[in-house]
PDB file of C-alpha atoms in Angstrom:
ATOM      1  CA  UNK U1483     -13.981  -7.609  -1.598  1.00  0.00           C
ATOM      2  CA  UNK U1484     -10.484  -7.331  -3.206  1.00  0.00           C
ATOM      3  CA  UNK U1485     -11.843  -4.761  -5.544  1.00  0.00           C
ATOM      4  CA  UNK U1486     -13.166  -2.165  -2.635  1.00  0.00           C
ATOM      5  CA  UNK U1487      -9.669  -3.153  -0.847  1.00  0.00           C
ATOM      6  CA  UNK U1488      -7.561  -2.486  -4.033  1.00  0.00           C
ATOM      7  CA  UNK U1489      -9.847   0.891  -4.305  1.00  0.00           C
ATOM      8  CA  UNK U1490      -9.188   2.017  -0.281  1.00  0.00           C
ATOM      9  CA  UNK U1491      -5.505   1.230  -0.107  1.00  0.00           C
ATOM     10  CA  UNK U1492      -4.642   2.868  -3.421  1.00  0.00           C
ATOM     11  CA  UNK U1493      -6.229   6.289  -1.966  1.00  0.00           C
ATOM     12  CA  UNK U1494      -4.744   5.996   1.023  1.00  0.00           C
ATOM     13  CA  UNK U1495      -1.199   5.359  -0.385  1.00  0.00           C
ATOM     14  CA  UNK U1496      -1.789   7.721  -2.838  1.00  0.00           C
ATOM     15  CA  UNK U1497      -2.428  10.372  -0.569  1.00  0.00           C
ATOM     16  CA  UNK U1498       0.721   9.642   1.689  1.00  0.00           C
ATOM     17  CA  UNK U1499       2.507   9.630  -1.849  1.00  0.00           C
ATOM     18  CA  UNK U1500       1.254  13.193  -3.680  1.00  0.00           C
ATOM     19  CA  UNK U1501       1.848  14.968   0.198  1.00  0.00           C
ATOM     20  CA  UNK U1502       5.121  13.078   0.261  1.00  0.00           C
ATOM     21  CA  UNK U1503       6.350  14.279  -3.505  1.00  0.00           C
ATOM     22  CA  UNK U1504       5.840  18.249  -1.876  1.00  0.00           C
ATOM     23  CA  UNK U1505       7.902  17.161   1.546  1.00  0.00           C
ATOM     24  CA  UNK U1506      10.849  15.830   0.925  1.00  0.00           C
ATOM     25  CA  UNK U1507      14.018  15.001   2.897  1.00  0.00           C
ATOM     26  CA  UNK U1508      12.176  15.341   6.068  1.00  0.00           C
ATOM     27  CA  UNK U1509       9.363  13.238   8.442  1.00  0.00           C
ATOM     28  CA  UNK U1510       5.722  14.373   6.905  1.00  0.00           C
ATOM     29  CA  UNK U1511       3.953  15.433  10.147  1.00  0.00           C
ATOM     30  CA  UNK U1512       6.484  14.489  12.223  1.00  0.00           C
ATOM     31  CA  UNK U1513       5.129  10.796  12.121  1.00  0.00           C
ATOM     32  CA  UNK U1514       5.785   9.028   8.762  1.00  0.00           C
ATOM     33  CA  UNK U1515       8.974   9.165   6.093  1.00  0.00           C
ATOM     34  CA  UNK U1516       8.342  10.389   2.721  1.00  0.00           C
ATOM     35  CA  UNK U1517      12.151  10.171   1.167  1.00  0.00           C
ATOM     36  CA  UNK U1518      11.963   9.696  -2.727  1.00  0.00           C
ATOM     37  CA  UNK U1519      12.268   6.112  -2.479  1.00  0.00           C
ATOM     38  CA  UNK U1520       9.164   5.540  -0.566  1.00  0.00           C
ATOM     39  CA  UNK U1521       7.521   8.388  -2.603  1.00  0.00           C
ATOM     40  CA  UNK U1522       8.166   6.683  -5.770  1.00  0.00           C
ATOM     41  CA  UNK U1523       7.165   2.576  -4.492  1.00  0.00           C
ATOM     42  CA  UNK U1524       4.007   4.451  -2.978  1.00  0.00           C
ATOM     43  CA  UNK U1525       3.023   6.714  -6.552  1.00  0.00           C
ATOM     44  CA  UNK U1526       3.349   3.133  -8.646  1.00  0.00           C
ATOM     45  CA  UNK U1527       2.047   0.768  -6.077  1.00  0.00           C
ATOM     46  CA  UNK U1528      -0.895   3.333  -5.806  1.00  0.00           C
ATOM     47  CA  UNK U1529      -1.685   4.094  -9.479  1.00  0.00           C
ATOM     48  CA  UNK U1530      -1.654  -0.113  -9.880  1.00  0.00           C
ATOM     49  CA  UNK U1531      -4.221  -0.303  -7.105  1.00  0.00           C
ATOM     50  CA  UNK U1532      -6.298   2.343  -8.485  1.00  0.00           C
ATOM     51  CA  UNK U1533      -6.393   1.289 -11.717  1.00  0.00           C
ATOM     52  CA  UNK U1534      -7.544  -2.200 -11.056  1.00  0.00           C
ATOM     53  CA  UNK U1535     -10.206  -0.972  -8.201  1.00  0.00           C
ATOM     54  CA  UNK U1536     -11.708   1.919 -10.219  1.00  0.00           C
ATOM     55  CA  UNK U1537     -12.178  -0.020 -13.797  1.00  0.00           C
ATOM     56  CA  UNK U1538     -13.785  -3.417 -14.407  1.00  0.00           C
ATOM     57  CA  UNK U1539     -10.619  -5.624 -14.027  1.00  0.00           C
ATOM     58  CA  UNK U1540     -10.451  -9.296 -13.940  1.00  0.00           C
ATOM     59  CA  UNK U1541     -10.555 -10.556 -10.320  1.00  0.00           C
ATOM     60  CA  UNK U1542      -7.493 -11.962 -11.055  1.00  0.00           C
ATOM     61  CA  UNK U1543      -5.693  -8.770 -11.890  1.00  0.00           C
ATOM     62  CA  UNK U1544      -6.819  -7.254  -8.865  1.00  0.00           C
ATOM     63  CA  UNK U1545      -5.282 -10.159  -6.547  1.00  0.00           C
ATOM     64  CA  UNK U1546      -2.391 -10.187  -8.679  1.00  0.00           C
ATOM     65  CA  UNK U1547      -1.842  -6.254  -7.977  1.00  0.00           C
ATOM     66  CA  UNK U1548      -2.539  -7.141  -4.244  1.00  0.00           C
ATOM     67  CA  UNK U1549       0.135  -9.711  -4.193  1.00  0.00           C
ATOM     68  CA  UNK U1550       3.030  -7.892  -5.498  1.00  0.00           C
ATOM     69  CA  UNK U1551       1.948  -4.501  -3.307  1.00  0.00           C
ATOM     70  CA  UNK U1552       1.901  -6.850  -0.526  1.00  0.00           C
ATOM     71  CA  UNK U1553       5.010  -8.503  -1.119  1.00  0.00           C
ATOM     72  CA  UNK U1554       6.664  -5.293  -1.666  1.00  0.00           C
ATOM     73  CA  UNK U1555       5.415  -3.567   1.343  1.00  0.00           C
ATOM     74  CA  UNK U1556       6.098  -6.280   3.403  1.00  0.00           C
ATOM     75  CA  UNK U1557       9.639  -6.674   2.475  1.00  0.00           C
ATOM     76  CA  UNK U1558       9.634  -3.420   2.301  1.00  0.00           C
ATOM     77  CA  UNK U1559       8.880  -3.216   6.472  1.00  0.00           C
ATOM     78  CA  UNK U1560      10.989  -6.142   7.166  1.00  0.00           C
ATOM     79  CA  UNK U1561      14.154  -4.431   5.481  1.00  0.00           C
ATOM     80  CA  UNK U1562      13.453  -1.182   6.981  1.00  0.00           C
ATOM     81  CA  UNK U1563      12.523  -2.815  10.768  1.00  0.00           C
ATOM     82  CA  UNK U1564      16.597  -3.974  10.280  1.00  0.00           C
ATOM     83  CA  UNK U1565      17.840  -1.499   9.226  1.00  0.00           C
ATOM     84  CA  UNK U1566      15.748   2.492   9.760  1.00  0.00           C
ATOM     85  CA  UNK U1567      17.685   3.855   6.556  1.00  0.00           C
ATOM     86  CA  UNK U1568      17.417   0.810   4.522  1.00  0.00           C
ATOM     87  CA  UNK U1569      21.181   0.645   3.512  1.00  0.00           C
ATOM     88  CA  UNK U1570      20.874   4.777   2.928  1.00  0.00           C
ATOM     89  CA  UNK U1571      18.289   4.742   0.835  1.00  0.00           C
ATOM     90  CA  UNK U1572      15.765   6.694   3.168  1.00  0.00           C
ATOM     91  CA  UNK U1573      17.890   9.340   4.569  1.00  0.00           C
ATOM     92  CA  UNK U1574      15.474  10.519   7.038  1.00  0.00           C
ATOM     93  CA  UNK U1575      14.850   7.080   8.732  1.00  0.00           C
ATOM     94  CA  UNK U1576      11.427   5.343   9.456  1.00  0.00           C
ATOM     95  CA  UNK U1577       9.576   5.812  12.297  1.00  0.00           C
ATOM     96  CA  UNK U1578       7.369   2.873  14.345  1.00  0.00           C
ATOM     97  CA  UNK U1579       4.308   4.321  12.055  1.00  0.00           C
ATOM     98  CA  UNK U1580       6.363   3.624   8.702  1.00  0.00           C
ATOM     99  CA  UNK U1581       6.659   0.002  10.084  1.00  0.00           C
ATOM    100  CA  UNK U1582       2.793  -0.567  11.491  1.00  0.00           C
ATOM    101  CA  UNK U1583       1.924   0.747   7.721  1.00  0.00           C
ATOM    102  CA  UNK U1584       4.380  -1.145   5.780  1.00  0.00           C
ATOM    103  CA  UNK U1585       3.089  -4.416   7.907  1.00  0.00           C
ATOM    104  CA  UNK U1586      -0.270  -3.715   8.153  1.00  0.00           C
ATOM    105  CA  UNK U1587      -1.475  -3.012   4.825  1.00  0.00           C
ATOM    106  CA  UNK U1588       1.229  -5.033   3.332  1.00  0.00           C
ATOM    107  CA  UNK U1589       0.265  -8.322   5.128  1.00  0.00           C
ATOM    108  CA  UNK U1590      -3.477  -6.919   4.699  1.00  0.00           C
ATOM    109  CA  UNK U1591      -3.063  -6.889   0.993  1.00  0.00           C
ATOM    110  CA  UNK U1592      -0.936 -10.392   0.536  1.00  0.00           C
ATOM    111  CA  UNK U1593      -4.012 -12.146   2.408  1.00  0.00           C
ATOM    112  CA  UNK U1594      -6.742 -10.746   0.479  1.00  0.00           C
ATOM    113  CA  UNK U1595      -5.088 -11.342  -2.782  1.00  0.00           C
ATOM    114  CA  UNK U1596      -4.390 -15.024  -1.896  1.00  0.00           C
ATOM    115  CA  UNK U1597      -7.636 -15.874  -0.153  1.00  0.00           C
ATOM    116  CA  UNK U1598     -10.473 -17.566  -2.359  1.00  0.00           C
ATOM    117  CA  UNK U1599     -13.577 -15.757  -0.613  1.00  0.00           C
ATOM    118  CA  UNK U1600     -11.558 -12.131  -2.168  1.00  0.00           C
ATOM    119  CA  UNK U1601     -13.045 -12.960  -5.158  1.00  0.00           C
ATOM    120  CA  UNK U1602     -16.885 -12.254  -3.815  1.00  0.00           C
ATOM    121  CA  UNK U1603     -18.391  -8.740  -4.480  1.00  0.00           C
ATOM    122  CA  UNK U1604     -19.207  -6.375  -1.116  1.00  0.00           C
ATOM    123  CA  UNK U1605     -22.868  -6.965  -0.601  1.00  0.00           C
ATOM    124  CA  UNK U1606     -25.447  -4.575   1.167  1.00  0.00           C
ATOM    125  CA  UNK U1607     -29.339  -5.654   1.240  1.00  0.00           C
ATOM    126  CA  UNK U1608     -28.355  -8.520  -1.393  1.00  0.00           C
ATOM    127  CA  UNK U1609     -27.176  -5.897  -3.704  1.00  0.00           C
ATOM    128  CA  UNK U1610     -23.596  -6.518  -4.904  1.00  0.00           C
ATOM    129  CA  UNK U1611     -20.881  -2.969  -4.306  1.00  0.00           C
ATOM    130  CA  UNK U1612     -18.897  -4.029  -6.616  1.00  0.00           C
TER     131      UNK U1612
END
């Protein structure tokens, strides 16, 4: 389960962090910030989840890389909820959506890579995913 969750969060960051790296200074789609700051946490939070959800890493590895991305995503939120430019460091300011993902996969990620039951595969018809 951690695995598949590593896999999906690390595309989806990684997407938000490639169109981010061609859009800078500004709000990508009007919705989301993608200052260098967040372009850079997002390009090496995403290349750790990818790399332990697309190659045969130790289940502990893969909670591991859960935990920090959560921790840092969370705090991450939580700094930027106080303060929108996070001390100047994201000149354009964060919008509700920056905070909802922040939080949301953030929190998402710390619980998976803490619980015990993470460490099960994804099964379909009694046939592990993963």
């Amino acid at each position: 389960m951690a695995k598949a969750y590593a896999l999906m969060l690390g595309i989806v960051i990684g997407s938000h962090a490639l169109l981010g790296w061609f859009i800078e200074g500004s709000l990508m789609l009007g919705l989301f910030n993608v200052d260098l700051v967040n372009d850079v946490i997002y390009t090496v939070s995403a290349a750790a989840l990818l790399l332990v959800g697309a190659t045969p890493a130790p289940v502990k590895a893969i909670q591991a890389v859960l935990v920090l991305v959560g921790l840092v995503f969370v705090l991450l939120g939580i700094g930027s909820m106080l303060d929108e430019n996070l001390g100047g460091v994201l000149p354009s300011g964060t919008t509700i959506l920056d905070h909802l993902l922040l939080l949301g996969t953030g929190a998402g990620a710390l619980l998976l890579g803490l619980s015990p039951w993470a460490r099960r595969p994804l099964v379909t018809s009694g046939t592990a995913l993963n």
